[in-house]
Coordinates of C-alpha atoms in Angstrom, one line a residue:
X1 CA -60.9 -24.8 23.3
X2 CA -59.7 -24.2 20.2
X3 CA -61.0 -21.3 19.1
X4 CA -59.5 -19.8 22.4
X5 CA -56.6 -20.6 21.9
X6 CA -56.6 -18.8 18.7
X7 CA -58.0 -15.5 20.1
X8 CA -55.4 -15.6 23.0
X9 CA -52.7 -15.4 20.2
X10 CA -54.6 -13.2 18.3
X11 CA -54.9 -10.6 21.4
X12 CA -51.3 -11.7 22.2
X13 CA -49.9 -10.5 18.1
X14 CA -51.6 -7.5 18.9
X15 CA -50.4 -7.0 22.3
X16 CA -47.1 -7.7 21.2
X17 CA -47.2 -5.6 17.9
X18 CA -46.3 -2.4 19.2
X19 CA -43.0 -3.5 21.0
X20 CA -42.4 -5.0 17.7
X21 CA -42.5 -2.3 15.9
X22 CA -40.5 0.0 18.1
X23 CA -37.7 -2.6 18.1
X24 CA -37.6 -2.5 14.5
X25 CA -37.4 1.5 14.5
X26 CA -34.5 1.1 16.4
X27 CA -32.4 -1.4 14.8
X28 CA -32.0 1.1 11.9
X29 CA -30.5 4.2 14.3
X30 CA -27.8 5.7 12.6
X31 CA -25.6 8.5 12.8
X32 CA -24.0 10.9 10.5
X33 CA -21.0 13.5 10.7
X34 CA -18.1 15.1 8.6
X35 CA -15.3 13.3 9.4
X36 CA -12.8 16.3 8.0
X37 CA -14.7 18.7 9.8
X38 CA -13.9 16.7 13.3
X39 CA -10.3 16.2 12.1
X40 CA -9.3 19.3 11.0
X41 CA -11.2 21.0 14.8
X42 CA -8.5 18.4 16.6
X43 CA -5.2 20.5 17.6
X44 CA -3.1 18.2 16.8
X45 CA -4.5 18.5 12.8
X46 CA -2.7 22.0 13.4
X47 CA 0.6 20.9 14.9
X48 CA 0.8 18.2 12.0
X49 CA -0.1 20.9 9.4
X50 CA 3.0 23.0 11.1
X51 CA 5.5 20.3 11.1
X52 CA 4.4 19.3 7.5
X53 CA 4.9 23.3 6.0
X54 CA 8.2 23.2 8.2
X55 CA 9.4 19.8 6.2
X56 CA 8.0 21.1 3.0
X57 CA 9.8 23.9 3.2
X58 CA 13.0 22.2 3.6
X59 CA 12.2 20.2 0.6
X60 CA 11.8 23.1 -1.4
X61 CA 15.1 25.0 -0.2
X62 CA 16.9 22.3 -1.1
X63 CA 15.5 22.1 -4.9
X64 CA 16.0 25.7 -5.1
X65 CA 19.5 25.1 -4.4
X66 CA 20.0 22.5 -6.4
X67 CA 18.2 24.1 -9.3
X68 CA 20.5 27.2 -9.0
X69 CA 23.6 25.2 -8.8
X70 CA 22.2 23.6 -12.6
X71 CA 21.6 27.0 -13.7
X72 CA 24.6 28.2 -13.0
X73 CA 26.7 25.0 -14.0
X74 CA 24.3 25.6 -17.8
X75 CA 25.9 29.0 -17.6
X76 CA 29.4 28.5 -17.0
X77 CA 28.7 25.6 -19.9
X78 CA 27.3 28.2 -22.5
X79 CA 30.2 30.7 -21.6
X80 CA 32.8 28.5 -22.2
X81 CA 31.3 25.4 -24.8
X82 CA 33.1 27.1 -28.0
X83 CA 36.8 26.9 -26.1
X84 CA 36.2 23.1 -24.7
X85 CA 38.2 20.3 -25.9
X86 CA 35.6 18.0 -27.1
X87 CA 36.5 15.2 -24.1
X88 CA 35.2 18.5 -21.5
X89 CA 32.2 19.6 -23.4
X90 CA 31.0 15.9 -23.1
X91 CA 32.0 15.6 -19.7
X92 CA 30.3 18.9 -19.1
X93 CA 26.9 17.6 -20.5
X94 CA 26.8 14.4 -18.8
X95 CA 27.5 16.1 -15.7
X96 CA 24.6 19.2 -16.2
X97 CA 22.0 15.4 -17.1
X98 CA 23.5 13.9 -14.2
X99 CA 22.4 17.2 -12.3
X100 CA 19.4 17.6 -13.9
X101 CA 18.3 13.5 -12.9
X102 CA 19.0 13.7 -9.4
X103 CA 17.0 17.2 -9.0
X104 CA 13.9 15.1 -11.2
X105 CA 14.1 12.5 -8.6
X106 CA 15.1 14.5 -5.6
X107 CA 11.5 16.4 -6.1
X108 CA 9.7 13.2 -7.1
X109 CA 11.2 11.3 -3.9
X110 CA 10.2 14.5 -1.3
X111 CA 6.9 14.5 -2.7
X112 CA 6.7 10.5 -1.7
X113 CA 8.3 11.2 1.6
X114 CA 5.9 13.9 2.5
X115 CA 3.1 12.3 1.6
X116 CA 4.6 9.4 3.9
X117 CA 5.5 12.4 6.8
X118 CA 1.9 13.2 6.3
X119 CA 0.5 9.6 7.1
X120 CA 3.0 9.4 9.8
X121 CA 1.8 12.6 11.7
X122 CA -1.9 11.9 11.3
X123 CA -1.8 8.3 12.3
X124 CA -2.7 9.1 16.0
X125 CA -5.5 11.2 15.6
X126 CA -7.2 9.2 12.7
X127 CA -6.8 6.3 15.8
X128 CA -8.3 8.4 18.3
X129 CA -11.5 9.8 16.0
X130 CA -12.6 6.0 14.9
X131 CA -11.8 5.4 18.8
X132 CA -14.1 8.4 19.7
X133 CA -17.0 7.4 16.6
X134 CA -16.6 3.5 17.6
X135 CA -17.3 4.7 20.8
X136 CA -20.4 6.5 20.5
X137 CA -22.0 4.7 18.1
X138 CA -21.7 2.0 20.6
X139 CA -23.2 4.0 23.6
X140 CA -26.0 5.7 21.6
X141 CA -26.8 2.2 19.7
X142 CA -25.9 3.4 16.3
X143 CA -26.3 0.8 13.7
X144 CA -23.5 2.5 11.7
X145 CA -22.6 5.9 11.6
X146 CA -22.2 8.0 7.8
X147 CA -19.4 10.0 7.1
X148 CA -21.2 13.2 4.7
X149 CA -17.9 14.1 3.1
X150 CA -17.4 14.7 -0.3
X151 CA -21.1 14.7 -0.7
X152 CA -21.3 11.0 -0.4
X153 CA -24.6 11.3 1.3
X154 CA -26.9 14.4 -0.3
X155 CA -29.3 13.7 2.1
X156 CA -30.3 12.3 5.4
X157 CA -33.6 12.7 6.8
X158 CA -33.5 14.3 10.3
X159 CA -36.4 12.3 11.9
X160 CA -34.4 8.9 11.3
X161 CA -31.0 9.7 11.9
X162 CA -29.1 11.9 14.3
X163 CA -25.7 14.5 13.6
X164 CA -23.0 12.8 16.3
X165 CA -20.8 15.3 15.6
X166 CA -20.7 16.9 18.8
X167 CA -21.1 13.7 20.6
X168 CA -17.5 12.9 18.5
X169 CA -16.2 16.3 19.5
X170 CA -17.2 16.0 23.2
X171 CA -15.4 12.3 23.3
X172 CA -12.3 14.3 21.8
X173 CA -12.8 17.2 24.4
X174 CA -12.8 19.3 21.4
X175 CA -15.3 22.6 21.4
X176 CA -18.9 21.9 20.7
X177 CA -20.5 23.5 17.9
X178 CA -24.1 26.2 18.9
X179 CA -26.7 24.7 16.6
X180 CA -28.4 27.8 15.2

């Protein structure tokens, strides 16, 4: 009795080992994609780029103008140093430092609020591509799914893992990409 017992298992193992073994292939599924590649194809990545160059740009006007305003000011100073009382030539140099400090910070201060603008603007769409990757690594059973930018990830073999990129896009309604 036994010894049938022991060959019904044995049969059973090998029965079973197959299923086994396909179960295991699959708990390793993974994807991979370029996460900038799907960002920067979203339209909004374009609209945010616009209004970013549009904000930048009024930045930079208004160092130019504040760095013309110094210039001159350091010109009308030079002209006029060798007939100032000594109280004006002082009052004239702390005022071209004081000048000269709020342009330093004013460009140091628009470079942290455009980096903030930046944030701000992408927010949304960084939510709706981990929405659109969560979501189809869930309905395609992805273990986890590889970003491959910034060559994190030289290589990935093709017969164990599978490009979702156009699985992301299509989630995004964005155009898919002809494999060639």
């Amino acid at each position: 009795m036994m010894r049938k017992m022991n060959k019904l298992v044995l049969c059973l193992s090998f029965l079973l080992l197959p299923f086994a073994v396909k179960a295991q292939a699959t708990q390793g599924k993974f994807g991979y994609l370029s996460y900038n590649a799907i960002f920067q194809a979203m339209p909004e990545y374009e609209v945010s780029r616009q209004k970013l160059a549009g904000l930048k740009s009024k930045y930079d006007k208004e160092a130019q103008r504040s760095e013309e305003e110094f210039q001159r000011k350091f010109a009308e100073f030079l002209q006029g140093q060798k007939e100032f009382p000594e109280n004006i030539l002082l009052k004239r140099q702390h005022e071209l430092q004081d000048l000269l400090t709020k342009s330093i910070r004013f460009k140091e201060e628009s470079q942290k609020l455009l980096v903030q603008a930046e944030k701000d603007l992408q927010a949304d769409m960084l939510y709706l591509l981990n929405e659109a990757i969560r979501a189809v690594g869930v309905e395609r059973g992805y273990a986890y799914i590889i970003n491959t930018d910034g060559n994190t990830c030289p290589f990935i073999n093709p017969a164990m893992a599978d490009d979702v990129t156009n699985y992301v896009k299509e989630k995004l309604q964005l155009p898919i990409s002809v494999e060639p």
